mmCIF file of N, CA and C in Angstrom:
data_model
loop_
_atom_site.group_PDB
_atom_site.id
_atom_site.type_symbol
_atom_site.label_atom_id
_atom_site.label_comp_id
_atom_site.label_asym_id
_atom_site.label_seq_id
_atom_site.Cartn_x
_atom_site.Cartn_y
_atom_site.Cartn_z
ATOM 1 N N UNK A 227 0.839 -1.181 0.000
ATOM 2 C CA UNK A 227 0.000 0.000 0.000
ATOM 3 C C UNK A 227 0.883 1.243 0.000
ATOM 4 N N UNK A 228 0.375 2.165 -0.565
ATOM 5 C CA UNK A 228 1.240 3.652 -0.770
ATOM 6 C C UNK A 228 0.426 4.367 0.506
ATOM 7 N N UNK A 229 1.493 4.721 0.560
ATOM 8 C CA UNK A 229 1.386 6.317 2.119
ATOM 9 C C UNK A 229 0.469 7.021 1.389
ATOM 10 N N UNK A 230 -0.827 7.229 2.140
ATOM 11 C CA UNK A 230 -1.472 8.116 2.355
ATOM 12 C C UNK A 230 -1.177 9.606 1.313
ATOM 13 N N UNK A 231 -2.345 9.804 0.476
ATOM 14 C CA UNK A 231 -1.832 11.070 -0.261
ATOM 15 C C UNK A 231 -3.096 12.168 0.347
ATOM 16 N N UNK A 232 -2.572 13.648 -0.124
ATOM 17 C CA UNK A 232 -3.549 14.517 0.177
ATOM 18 C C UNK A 232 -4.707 14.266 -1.166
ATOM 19 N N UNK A 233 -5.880 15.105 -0.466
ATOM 20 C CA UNK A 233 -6.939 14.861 -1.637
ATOM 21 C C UNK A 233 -7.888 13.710 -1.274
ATOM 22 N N UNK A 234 -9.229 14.039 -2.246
ATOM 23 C CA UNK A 234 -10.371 13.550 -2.353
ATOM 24 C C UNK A 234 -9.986 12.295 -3.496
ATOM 25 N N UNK A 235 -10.042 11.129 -3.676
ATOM 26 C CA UNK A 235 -9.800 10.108 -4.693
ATOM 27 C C UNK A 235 -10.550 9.654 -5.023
ATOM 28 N N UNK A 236 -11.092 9.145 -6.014
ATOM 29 C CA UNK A 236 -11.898 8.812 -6.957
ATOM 30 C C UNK A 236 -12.616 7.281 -6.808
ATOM 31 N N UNK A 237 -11.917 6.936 -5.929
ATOM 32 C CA UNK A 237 -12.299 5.087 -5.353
ATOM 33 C C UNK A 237 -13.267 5.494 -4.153
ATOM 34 N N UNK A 238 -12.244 6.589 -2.970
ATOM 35 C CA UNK A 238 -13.358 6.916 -2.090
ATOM 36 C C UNK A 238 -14.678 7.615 -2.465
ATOM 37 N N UNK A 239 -14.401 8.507 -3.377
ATOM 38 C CA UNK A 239 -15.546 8.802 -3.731
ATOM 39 C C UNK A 239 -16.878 8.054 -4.382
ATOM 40 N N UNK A 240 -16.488 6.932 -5.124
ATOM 41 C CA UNK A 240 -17.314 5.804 -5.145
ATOM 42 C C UNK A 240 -17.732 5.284 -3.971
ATOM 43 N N UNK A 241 -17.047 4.913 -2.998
ATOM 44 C CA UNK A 241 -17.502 4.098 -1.706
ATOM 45 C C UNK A 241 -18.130 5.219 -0.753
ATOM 46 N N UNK A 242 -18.222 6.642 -1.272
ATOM 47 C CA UNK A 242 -19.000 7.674 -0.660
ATOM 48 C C UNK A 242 -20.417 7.243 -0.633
ATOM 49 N N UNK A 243 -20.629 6.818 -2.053
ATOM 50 C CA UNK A 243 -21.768 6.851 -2.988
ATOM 51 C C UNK A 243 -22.278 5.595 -2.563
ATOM 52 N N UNK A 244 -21.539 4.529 -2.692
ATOM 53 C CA UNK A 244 -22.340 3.725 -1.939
ATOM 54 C C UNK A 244 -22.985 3.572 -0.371
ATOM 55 N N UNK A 245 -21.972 4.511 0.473
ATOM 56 C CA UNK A 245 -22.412 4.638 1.758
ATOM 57 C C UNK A 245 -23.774 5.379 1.647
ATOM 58 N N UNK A 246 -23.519 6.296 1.139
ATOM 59 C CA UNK A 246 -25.224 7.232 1.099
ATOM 60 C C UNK A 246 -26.254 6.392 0.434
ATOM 61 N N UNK A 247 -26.181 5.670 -0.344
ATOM 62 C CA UNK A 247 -26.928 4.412 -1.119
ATOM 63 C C UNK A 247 -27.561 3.907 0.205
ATOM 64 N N UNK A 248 -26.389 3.353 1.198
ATOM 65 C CA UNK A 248 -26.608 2.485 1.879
ATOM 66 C C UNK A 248 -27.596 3.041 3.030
ATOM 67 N N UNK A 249 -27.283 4.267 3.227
ATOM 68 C CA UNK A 249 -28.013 5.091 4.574
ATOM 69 C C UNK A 249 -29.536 5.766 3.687
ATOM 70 N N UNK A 250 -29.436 6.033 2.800
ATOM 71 C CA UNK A 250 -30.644 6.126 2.347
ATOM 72 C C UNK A 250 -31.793 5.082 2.003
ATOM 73 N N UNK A 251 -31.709 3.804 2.192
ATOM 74 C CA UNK A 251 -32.119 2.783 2.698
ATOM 75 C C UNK A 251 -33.088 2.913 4.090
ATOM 76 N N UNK A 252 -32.339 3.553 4.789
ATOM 77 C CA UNK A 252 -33.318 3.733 6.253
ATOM 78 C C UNK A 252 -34.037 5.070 5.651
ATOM 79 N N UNK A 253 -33.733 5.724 4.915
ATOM 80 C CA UNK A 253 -34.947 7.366 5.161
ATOM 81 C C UNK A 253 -36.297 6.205 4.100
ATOM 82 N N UNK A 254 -35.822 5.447 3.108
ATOM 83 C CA UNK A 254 -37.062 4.539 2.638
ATOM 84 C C UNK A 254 -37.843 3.705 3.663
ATOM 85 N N UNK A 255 -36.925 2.963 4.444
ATOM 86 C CA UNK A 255 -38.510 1.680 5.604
ATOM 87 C C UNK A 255 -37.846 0.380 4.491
ATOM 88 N N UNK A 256 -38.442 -0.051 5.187
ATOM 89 C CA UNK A 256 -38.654 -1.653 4.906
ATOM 90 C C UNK A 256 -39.426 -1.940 3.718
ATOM 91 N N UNK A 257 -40.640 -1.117 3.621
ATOM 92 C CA UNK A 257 -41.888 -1.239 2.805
ATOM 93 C C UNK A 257 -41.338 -1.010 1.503
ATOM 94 N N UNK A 258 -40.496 -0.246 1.028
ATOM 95 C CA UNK A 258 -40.296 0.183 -0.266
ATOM 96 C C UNK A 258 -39.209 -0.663 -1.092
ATOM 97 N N UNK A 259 -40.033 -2.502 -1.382
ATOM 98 C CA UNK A 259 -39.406 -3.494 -1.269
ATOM 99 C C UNK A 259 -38.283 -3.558 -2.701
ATOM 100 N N UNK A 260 -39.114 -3.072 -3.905
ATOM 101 C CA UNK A 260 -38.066 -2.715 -4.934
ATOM 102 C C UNK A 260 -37.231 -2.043 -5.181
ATOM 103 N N UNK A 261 -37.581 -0.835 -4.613
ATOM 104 C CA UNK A 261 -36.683 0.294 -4.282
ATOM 105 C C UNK A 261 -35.269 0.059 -3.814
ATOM 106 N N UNK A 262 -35.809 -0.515 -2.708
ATOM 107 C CA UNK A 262 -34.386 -1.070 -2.018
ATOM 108 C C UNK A 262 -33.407 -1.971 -2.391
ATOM 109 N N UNK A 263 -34.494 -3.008 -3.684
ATOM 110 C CA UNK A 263 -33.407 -3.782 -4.027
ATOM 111 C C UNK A 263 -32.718 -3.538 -5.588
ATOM 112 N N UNK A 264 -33.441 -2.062 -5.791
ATOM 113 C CA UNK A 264 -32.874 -1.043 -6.932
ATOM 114 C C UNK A 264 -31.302 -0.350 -6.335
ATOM 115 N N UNK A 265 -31.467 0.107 -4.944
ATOM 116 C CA UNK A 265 -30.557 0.647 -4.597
ATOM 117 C C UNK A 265 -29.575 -0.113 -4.098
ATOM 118 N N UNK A 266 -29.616 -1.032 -3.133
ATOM 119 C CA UNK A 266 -28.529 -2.387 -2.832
ATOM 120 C C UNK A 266 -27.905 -3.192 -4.189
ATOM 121 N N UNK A 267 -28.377 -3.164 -5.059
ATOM 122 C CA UNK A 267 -28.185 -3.531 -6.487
ATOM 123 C C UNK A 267 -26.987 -2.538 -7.344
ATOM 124 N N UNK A 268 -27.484 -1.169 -7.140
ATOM 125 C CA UNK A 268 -26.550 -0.510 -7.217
ATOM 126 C C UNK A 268 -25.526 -0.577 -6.531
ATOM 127 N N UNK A 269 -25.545 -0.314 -5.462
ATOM 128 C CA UNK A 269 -24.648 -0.371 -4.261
ATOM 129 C C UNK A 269 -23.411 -1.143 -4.289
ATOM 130 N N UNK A 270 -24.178 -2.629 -4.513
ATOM 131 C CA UNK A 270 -23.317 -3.646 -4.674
ATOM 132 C C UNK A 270 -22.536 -3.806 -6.183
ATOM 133 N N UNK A 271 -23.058 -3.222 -7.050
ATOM 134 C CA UNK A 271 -22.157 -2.910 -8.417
ATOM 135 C C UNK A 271 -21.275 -1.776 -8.763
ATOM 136 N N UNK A 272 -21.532 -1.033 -7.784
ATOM 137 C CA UNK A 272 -20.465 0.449 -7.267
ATOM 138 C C UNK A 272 -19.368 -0.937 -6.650
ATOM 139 N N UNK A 273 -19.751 -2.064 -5.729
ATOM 140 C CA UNK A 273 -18.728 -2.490 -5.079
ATOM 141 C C UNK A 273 -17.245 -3.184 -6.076
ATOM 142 N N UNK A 274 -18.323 -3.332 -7.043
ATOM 143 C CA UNK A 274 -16.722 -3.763 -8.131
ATOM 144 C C UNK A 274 -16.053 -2.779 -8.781
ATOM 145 N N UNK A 275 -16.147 -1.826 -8.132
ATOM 146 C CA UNK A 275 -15.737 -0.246 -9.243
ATOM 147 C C UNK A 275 -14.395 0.373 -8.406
ATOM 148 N N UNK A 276 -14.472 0.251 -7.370
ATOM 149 C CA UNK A 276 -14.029 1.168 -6.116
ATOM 150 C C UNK A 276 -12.772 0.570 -6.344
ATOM 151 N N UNK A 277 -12.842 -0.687 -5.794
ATOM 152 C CA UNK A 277 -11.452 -1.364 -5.672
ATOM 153 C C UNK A 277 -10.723 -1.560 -6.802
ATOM 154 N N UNK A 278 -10.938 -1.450 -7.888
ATOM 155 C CA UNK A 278 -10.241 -1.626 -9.153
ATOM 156 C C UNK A 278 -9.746 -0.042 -9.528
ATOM 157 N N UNK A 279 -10.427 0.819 -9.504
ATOM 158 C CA UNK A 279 -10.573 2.069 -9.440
ATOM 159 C C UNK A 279 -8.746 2.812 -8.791
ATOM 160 N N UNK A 280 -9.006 2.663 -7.189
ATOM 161 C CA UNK A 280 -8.150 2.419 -6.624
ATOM 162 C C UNK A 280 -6.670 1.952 -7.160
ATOM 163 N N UNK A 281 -6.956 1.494 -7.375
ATOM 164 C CA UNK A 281 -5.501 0.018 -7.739
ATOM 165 C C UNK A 281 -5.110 0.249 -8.955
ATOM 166 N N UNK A 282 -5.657 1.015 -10.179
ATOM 167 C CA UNK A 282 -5.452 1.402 -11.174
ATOM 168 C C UNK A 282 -4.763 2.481 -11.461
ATOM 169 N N UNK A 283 -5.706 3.658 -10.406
ATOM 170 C CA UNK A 283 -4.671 4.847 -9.951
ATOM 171 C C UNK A 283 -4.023 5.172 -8.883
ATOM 172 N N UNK A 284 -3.653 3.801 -8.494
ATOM 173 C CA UNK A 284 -2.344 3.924 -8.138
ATOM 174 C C UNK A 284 -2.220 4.503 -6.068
ATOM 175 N N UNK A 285 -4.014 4.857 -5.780
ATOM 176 C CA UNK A 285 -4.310 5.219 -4.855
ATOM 177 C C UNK A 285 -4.839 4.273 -3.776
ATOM 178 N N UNK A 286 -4.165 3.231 -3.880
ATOM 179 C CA UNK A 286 -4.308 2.345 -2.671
ATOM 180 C C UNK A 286 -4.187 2.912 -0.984
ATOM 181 N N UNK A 287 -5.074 2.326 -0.397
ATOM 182 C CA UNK A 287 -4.388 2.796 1.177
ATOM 183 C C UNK A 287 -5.032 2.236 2.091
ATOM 184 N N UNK A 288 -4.901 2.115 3.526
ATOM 185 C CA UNK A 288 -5.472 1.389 4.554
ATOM 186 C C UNK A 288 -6.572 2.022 4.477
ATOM 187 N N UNK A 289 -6.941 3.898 5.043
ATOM 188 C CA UNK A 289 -7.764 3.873 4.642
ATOM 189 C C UNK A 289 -8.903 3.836 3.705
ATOM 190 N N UNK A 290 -8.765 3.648 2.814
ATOM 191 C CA UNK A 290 -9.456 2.839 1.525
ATOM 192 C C UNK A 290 -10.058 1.766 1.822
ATOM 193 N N UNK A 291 -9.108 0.943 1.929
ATOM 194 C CA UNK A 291 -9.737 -0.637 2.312
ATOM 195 C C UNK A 291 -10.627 -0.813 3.427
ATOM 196 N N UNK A 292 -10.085 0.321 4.516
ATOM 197 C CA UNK A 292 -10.936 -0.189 5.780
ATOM 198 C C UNK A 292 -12.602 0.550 5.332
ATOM 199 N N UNK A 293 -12.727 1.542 4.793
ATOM 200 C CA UNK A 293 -13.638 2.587 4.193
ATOM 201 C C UNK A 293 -14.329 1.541 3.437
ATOM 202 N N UNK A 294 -14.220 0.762 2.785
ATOM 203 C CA UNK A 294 -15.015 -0.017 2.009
ATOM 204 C C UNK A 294 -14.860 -1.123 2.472
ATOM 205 N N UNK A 295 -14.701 -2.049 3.705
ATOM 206 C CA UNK A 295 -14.908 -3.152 4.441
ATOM 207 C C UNK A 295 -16.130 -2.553 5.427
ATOM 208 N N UNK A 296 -16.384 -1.310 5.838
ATOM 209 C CA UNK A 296 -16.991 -0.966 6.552
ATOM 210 C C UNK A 296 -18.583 -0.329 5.911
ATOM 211 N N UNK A 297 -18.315 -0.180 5.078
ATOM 212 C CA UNK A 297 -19.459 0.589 3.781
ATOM 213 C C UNK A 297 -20.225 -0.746 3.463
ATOM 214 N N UNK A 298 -19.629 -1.944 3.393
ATOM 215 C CA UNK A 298 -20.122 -3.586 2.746
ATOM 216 C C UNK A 298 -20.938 -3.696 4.317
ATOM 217 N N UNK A 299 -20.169 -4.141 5.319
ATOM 218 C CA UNK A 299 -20.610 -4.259 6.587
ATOM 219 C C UNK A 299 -21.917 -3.491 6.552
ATOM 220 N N UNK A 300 -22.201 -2.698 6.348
ATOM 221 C CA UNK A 300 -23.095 -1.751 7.286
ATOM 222 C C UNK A 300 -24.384 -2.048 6.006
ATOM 223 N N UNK A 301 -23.919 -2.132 5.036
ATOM 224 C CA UNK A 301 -25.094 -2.513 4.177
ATOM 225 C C UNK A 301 -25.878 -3.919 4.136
ATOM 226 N N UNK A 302 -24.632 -4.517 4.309
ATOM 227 C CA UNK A 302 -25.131 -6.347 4.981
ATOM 228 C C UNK A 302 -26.235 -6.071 5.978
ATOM 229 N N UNK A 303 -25.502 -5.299 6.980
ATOM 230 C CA UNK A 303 -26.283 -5.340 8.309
ATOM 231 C C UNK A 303 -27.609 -4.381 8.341
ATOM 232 N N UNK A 304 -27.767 -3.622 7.323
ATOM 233 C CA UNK A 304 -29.033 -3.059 6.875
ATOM 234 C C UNK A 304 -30.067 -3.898 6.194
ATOM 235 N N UNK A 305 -29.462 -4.465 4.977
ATOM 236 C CA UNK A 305 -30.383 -5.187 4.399
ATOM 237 C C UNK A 305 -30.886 -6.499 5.414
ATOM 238 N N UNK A 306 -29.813 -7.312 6.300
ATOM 239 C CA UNK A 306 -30.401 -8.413 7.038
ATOM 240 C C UNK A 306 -31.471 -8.005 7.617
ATOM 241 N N UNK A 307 -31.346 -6.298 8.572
ATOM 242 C CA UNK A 307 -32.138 -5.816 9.226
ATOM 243 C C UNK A 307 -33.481 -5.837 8.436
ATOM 244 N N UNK A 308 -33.304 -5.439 7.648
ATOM 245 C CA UNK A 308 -34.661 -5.406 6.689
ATOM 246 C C UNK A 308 -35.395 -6.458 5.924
ATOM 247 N N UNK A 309 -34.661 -7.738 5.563
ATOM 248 C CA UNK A 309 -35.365 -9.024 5.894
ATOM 249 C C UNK A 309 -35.687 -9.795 7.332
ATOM 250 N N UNK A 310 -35.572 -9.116 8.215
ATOM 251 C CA UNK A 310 -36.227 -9.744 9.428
ATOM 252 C C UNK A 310 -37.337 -8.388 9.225
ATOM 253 N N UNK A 311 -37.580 -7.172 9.395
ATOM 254 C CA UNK A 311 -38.818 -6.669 9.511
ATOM 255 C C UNK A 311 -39.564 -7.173 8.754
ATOM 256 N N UNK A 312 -39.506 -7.352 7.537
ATOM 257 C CA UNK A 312 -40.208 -7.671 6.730
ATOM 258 C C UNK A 312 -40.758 -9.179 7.011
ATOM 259 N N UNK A 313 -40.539 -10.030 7.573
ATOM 260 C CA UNK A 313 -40.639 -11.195 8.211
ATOM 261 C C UNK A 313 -40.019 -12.385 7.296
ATOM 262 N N UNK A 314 -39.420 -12.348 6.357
ATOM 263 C CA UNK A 314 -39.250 -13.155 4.709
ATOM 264 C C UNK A 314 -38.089 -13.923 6.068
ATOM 265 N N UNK A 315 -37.270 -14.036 7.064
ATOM 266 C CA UNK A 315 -36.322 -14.677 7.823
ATOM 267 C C UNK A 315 -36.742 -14.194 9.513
ATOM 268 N N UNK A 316 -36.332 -14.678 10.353
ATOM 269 C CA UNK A 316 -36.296 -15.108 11.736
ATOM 270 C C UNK A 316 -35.269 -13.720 12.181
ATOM 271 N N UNK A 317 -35.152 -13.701 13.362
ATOM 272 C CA UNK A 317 -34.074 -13.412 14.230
ATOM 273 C C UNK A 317 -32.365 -13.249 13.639
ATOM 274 N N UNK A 318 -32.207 -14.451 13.471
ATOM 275 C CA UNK A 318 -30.808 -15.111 13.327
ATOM 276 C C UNK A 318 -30.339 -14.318 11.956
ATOM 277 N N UNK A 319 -30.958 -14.010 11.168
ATOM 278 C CA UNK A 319 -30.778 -12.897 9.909
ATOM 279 C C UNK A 319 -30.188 -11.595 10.467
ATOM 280 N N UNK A 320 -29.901 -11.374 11.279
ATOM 281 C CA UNK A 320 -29.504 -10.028 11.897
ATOM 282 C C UNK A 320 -28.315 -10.307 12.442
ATOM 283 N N UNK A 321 -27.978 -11.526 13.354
ATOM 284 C CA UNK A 321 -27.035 -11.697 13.570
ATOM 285 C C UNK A 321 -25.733 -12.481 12.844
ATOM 286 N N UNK A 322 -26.186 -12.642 11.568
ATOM 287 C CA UNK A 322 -25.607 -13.036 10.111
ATOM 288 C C UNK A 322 -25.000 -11.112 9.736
ATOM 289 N N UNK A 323 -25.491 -10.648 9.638
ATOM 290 C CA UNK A 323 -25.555 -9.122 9.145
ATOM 291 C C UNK A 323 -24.519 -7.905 10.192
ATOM 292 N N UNK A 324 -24.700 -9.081 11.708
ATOM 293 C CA UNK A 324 -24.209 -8.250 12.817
ATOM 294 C C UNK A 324 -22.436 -9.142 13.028
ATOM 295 N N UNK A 325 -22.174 -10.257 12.067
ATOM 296 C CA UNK A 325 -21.072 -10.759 12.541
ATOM 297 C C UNK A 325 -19.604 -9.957 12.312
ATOM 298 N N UNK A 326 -19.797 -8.835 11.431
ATOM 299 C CA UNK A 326 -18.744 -8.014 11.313
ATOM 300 C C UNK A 326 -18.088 -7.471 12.587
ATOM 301 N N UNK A 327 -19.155 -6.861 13.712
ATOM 302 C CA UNK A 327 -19.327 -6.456 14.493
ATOM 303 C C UNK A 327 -19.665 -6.828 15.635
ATOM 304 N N UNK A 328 -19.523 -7.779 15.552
ATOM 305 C CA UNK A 328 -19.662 -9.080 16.433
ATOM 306 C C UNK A 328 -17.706 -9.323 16.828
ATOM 307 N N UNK A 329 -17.494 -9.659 15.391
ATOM 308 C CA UNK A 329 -15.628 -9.475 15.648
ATOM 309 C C UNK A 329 -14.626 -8.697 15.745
ATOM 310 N N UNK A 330 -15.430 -7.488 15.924
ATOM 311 C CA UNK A 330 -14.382 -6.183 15.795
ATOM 312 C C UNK A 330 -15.032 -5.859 17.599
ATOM 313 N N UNK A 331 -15.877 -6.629 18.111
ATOM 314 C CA UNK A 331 -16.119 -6.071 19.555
ATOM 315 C C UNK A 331 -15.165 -7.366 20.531
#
């Protein structure tokens, strides 16, 4: 990995986009069942962009990687959240969604 440069980069800025993807998920609910899987759809096809992105120009970095291990996480753990409201899975769907965070505690 290369030391840290100044500046906004073009990988994070993808994994921006998917974070707000991901948090705009909760201003929708549960209810807005296509929607969501319009936007997680996206989300998750931003996820093959970032890292190649990155690595191409040359802008690799810890924080990068950790920025988009944590952006995946939190969307897992949204969407699980949102197949248990919805009732389509049990309980245990959350704590599938919560194991990121489960190992970082």
């Amino acid at each position: 990995m290369t030391p840290p440069q100044p500046g906004i980069h073009w990988a994070n800025v993808v994994t921006s986009v998917r974070l707000v993807l991901a948090l705009s998920l909760w201003v929708l609910g549960a209810a807005a069942s296509w929607t969501i899987v319009a936007i997680a759809a996206t989300g998750a096809t931003l996820d093959l962009v970032d890292g190649p992105l990155a690595r191409k120009s040359g802008r690799v970095s810890a924080f990068g990687a950790r920025f988009d291990m944590e952006t995946d996480a939190f969307l897992i753990l949204t969407l699980s959240i949102f197949v248990w409201w919805t009732g389509h899975a049990g309980p245990w769907v959350v704590a599938s969604g919560a194991m990121r965070y489960a190992f970082i505690a």
